[in-house]
mmCIF file of C-alpha atoms in Angstrom:
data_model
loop_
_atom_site.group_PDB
_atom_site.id
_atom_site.type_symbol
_atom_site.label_atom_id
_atom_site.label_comp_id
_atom_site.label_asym_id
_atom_site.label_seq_id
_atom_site.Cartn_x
_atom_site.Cartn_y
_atom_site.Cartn_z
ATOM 1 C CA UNK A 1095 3.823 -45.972 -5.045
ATOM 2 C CA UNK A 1096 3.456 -41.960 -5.118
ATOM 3 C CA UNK A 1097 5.884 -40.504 -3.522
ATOM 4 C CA UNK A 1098 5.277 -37.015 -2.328
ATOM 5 C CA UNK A 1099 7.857 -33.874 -2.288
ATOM 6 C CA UNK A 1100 7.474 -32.543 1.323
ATOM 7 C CA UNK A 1101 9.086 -29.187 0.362
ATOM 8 C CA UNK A 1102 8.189 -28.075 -2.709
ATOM 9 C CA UNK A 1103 10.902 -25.036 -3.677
ATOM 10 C CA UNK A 1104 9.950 -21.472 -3.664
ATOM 11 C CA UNK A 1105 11.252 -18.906 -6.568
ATOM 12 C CA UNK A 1106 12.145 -15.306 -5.805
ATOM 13 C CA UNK A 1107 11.923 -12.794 -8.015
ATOM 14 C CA UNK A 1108 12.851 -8.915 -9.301
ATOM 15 C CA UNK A 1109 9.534 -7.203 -10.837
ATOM 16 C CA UNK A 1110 11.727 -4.084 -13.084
ATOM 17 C CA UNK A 1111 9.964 -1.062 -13.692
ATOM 18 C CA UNK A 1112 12.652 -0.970 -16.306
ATOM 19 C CA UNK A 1113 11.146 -0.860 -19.744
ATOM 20 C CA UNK A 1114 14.762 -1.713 -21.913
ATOM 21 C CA UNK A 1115 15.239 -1.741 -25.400
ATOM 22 C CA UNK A 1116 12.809 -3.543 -28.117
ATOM 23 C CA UNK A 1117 9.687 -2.311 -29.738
ATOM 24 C CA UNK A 1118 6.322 -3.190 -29.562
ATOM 25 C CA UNK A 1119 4.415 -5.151 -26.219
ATOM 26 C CA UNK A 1120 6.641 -8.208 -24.177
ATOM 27 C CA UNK A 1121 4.723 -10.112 -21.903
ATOM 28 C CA UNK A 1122 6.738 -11.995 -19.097
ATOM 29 C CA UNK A 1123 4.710 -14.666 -17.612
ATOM 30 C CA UNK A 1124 5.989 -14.738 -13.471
ATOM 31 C CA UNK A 1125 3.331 -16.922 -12.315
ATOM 32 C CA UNK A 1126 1.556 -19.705 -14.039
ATOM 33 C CA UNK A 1127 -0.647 -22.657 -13.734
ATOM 34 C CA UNK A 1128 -1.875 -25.258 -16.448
ATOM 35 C CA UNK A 1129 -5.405 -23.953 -15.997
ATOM 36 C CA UNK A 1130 -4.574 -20.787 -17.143
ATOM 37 C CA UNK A 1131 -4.423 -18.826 -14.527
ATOM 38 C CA UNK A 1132 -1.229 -16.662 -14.435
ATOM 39 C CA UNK A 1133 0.590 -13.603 -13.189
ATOM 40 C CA UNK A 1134 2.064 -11.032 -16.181
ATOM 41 C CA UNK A 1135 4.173 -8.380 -16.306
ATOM 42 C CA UNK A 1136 3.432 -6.763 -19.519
ATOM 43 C CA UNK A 1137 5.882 -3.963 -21.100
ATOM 44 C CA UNK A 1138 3.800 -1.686 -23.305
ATOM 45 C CA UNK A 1139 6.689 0.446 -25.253
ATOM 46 C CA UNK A 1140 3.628 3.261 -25.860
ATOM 47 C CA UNK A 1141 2.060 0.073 -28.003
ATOM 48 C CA UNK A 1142 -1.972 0.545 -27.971
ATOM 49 C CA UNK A 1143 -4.312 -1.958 -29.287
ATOM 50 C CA UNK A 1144 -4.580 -1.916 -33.392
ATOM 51 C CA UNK A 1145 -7.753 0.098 -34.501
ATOM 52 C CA UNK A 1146 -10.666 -1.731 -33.909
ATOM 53 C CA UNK A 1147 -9.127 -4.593 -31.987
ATOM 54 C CA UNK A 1148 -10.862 -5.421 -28.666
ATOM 55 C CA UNK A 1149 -10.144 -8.469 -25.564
ATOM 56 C CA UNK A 1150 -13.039 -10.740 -25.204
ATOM 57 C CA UNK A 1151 -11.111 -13.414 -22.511
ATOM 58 C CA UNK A 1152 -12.590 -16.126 -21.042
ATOM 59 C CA UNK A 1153 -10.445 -14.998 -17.412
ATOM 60 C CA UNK A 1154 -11.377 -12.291 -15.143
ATOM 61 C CA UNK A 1155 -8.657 -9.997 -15.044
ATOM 62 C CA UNK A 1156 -6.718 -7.664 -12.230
ATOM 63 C CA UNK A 1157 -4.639 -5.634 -13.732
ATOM 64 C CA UNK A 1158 -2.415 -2.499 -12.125
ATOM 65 C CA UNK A 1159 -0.248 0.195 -14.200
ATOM 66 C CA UNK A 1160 3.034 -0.348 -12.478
ATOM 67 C CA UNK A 1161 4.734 2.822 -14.068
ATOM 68 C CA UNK A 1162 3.791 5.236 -16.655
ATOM 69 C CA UNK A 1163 0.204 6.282 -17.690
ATOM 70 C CA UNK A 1164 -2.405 4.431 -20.549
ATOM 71 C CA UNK A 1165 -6.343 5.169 -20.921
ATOM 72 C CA UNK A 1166 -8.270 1.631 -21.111
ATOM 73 C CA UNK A 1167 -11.884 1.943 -23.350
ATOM 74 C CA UNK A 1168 -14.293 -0.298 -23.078
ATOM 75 C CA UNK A 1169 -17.759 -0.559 -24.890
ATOM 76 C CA UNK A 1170 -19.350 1.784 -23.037
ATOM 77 C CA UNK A 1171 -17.012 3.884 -21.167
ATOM 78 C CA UNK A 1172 -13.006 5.212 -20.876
ATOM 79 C CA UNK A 1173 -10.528 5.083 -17.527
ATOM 80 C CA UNK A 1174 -7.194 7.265 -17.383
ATOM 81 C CA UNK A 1175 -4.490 5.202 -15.563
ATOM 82 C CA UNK A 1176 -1.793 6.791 -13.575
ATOM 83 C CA UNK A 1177 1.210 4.507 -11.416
ATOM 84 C CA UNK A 1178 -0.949 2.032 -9.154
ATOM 85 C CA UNK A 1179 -4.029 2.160 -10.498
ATOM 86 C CA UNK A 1180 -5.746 -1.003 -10.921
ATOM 87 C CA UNK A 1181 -8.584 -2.558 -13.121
ATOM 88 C CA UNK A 1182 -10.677 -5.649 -12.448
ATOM 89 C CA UNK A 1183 -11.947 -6.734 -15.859
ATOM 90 C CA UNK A 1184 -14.736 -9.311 -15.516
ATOM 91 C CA UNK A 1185 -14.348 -12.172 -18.325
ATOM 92 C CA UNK A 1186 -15.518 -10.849 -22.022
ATOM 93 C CA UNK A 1187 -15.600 -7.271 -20.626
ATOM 94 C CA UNK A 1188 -14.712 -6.227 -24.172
ATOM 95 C CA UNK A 1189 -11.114 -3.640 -23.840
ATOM 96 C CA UNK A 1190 -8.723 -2.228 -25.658
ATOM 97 C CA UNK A 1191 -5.507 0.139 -24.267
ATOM 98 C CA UNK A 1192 -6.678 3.456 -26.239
ATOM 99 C CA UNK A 1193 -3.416 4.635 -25.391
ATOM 100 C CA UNK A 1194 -0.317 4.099 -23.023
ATOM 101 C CA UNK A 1195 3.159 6.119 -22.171
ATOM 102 C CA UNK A 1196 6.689 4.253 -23.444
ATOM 103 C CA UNK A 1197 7.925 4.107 -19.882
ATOM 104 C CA UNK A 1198 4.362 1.854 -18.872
ATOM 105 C CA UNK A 1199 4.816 -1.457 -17.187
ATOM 106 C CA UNK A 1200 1.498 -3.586 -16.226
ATOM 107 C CA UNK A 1201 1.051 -6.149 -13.751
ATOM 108 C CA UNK A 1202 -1.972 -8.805 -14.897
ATOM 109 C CA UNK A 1203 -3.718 -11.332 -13.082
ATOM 110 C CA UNK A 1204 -5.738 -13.693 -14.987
ATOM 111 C CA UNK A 1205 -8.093 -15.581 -12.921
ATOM 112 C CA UNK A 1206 -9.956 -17.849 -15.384
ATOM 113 C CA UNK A 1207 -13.530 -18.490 -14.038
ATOM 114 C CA UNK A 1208 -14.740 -22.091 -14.139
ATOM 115 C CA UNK A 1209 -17.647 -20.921 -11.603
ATOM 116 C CA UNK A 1210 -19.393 -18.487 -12.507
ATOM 117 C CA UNK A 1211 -17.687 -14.666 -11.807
ATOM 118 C CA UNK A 1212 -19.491 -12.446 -8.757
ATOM 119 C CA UNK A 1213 -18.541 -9.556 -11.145
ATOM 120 C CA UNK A 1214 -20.511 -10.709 -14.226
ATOM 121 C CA UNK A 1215 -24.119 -9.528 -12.299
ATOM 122 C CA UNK A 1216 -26.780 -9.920 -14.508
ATOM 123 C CA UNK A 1217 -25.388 -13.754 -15.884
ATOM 124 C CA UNK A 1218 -27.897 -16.667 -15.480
ATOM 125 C CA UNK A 1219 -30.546 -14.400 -14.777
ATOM 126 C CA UNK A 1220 -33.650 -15.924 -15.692
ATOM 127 C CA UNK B 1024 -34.742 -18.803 -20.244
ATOM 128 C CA UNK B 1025 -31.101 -17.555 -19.902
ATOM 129 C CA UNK B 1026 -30.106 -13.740 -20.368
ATOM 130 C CA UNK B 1027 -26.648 -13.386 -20.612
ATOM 131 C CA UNK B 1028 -25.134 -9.126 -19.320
ATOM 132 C CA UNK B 1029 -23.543 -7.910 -22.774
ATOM 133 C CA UNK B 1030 -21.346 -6.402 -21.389
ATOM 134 C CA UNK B 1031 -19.726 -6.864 -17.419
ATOM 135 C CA UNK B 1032 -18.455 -3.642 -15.878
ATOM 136 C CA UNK B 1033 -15.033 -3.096 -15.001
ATOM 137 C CA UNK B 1034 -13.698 -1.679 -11.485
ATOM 138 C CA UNK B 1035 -11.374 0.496 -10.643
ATOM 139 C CA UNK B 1036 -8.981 1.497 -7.633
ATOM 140 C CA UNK B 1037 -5.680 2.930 -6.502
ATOM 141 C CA UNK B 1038 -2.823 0.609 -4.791
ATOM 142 C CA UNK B 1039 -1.544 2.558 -2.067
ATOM 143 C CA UNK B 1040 1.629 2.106 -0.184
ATOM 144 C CA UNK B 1041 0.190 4.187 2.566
ATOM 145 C CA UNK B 1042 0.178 1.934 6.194
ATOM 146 C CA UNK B 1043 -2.530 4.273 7.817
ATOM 147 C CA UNK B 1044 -2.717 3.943 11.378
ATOM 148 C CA UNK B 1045 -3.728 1.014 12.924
ATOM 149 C CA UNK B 1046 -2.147 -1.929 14.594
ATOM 150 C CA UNK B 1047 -1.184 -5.151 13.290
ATOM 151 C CA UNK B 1048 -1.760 -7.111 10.141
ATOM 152 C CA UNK B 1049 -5.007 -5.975 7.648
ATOM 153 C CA UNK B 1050 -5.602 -7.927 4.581
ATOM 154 C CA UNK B 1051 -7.450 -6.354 1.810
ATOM 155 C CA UNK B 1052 -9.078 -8.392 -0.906
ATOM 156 C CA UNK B 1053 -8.988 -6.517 -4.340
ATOM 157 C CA UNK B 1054 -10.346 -9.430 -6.553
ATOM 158 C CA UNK B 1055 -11.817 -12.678 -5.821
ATOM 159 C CA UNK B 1056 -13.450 -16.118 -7.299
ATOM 160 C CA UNK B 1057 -15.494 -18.496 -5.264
ATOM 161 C CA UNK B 1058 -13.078 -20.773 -5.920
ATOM 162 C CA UNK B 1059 -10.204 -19.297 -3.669
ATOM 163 C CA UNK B 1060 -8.141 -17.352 -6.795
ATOM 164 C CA UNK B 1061 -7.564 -14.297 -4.999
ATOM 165 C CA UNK B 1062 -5.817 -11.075 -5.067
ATOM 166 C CA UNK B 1063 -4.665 -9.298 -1.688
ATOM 167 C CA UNK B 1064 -3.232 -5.726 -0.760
ATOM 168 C CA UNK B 1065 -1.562 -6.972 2.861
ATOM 169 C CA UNK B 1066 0.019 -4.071 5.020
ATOM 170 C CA UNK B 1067 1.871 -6.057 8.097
ATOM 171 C CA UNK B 1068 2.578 -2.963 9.981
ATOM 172 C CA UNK B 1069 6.006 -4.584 11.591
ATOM 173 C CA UNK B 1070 3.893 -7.300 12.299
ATOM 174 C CA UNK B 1071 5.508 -10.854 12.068
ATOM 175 C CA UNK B 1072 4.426 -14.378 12.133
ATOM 176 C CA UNK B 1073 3.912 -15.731 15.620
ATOM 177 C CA UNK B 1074 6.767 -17.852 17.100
ATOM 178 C CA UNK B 1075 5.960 -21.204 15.276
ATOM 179 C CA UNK B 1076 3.863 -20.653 13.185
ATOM 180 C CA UNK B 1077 3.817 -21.884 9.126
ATOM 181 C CA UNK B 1078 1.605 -21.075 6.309
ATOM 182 C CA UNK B 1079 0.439 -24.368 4.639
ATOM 183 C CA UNK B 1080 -1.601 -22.986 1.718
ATOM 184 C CA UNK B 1081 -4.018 -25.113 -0.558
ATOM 185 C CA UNK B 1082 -2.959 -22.039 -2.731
ATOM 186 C CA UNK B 1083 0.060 -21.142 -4.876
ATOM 187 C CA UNK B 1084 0.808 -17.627 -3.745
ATOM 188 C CA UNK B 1085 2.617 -15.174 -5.781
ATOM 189 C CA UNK B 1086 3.904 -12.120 -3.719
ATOM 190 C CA UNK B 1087 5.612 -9.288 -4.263
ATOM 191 C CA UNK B 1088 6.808 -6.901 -1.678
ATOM 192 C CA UNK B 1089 5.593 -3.354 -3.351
ATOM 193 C CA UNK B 1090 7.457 -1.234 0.044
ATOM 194 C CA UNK B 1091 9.141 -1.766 2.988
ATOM 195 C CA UNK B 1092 11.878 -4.582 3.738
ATOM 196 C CA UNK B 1093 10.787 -8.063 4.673
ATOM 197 C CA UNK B 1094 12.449 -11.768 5.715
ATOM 198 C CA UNK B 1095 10.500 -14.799 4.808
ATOM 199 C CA UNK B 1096 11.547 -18.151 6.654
ATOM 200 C CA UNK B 1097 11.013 -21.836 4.764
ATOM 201 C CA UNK B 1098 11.771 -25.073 6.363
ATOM 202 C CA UNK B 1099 15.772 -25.060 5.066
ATOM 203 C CA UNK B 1100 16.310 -21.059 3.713
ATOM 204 C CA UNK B 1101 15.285 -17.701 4.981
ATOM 205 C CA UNK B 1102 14.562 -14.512 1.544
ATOM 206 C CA UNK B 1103 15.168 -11.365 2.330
ATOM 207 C CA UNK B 1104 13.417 -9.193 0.218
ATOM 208 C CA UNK B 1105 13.191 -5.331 -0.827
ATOM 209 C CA UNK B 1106 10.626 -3.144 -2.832
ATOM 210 C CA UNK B 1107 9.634 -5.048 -6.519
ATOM 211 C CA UNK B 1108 11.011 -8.863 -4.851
ATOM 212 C CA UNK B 1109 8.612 -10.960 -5.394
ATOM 213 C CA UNK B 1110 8.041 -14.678 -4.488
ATOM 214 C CA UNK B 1111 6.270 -17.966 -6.092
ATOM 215 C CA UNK B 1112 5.635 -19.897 -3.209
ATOM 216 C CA UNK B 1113 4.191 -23.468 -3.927
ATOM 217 C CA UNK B 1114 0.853 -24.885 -2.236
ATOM 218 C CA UNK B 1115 2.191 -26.520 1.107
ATOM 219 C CA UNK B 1116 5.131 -24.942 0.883
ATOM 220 C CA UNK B 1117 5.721 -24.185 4.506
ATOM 221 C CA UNK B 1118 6.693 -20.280 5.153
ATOM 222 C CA UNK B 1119 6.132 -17.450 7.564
ATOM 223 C CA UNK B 1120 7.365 -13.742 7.727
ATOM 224 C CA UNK B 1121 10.214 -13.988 9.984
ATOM 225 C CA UNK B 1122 10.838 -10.293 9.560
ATOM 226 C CA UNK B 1123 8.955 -7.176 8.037
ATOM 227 C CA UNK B 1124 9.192 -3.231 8.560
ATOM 228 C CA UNK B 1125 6.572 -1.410 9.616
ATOM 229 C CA UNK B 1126 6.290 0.393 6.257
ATOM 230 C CA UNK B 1127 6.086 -2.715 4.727
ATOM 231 C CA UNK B 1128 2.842 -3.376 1.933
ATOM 232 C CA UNK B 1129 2.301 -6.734 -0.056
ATOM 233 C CA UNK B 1130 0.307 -7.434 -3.454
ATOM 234 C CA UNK B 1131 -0.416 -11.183 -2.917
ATOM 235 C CA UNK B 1132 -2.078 -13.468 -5.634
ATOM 236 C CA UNK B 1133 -3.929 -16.693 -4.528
ATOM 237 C CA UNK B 1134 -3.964 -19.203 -7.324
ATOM 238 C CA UNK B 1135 -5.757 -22.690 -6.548
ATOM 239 C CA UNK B 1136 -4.019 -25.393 -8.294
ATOM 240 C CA UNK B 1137 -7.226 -27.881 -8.915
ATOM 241 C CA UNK B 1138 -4.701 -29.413 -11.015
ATOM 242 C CA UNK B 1139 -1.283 -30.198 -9.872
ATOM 243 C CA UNK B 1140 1.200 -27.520 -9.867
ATOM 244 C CA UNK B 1141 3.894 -27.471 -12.557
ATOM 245 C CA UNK B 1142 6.197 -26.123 -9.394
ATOM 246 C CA UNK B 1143 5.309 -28.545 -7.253
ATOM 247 C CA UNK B 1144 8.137 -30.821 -8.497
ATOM 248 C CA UNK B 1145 8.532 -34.802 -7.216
ATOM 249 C CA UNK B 1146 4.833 -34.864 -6.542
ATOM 250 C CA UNK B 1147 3.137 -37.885 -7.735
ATOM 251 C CA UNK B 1148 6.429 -39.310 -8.786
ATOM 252 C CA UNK B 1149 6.199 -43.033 -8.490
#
């Protein structure tokens, strides 16, 4: 027989601005569901992409610069960030972080789209 | 036949922790699926959940508090939470805002769990 929890138990939370000691990009994953959809806080230490490396992800993704400053290039175009600033990346929107502060701290959403994205105009056009 | 957008564009916007005037609740959507994954900008403005009332979400809902003070009451524990506490609150996982201030702005993140929630412990225990 199932037997189902009636109170399932909530988790609290501090999200740091605090970048600490280490080198190179931490991800901390707050959120997260089997599907892949998940919340990040992301710690950039002034790490960009490597030259030539771009995202292509199957999720749509918010993301907002928490603290410090980056510039985000895409194909086509670049965006400056400044503290609470915030991206929505539709799903193989091709990106790379051209270049970001050592005190920058991201939030991500990844919102992986099994139907298809309202963002991603111009997709089973016929 | 099937033409596929090379290339999605991204969208941009600022997070502000500014109330505005106004009176009560607003809920702004910054990202959303058809599906229900959401993100929110919420600015309660002091305002409270109505005696008795309970959030039963299909949703898992992550929240952080990005200003202001806030209390939120579950079925056996009351959070209090300051700026950068954030919460993981499980679908059906009862809850209301017993408290907030009226300077008091929310970044809240919808997640459907089509599958069953890896917080959601007990369920479909036999």
């Amino acid at each position: 027989m199932v037997k189902l929890a009636r109170n399932p138990v909530p988790k609290r939370g501090k999200f740091s601005v605090r970048t600490a000691t280490g080198k190179g990009e931490t991800v901390e994953i707050l959120a997260g569901l089997p599907d892949g959809a998940r919340v990040e806080r992301i710690v950039s230490r002034g790490a960009a992409s490597p030259p030539g490396f771009w995202y292509d992800q199957e999720e749509d993704e918010w993301v907002m610069l928490v603290a410090g400053a980056a510039a985000v290039a895409f194909e086509d175009r670049r965006m400056r960030l400044r503290a609470g600033d915030w991206l929505l990346i539709p799903a193989h929107c091709r990106h790379r972080v051209a270049s970001v502060s050592e005190d920058a701290v991201w939030l991500a959403v990844f919102l992986p789209s099994r139907i298809r994205s309202p963002w991603s105009r111009g997709h089973g056009k016929s």
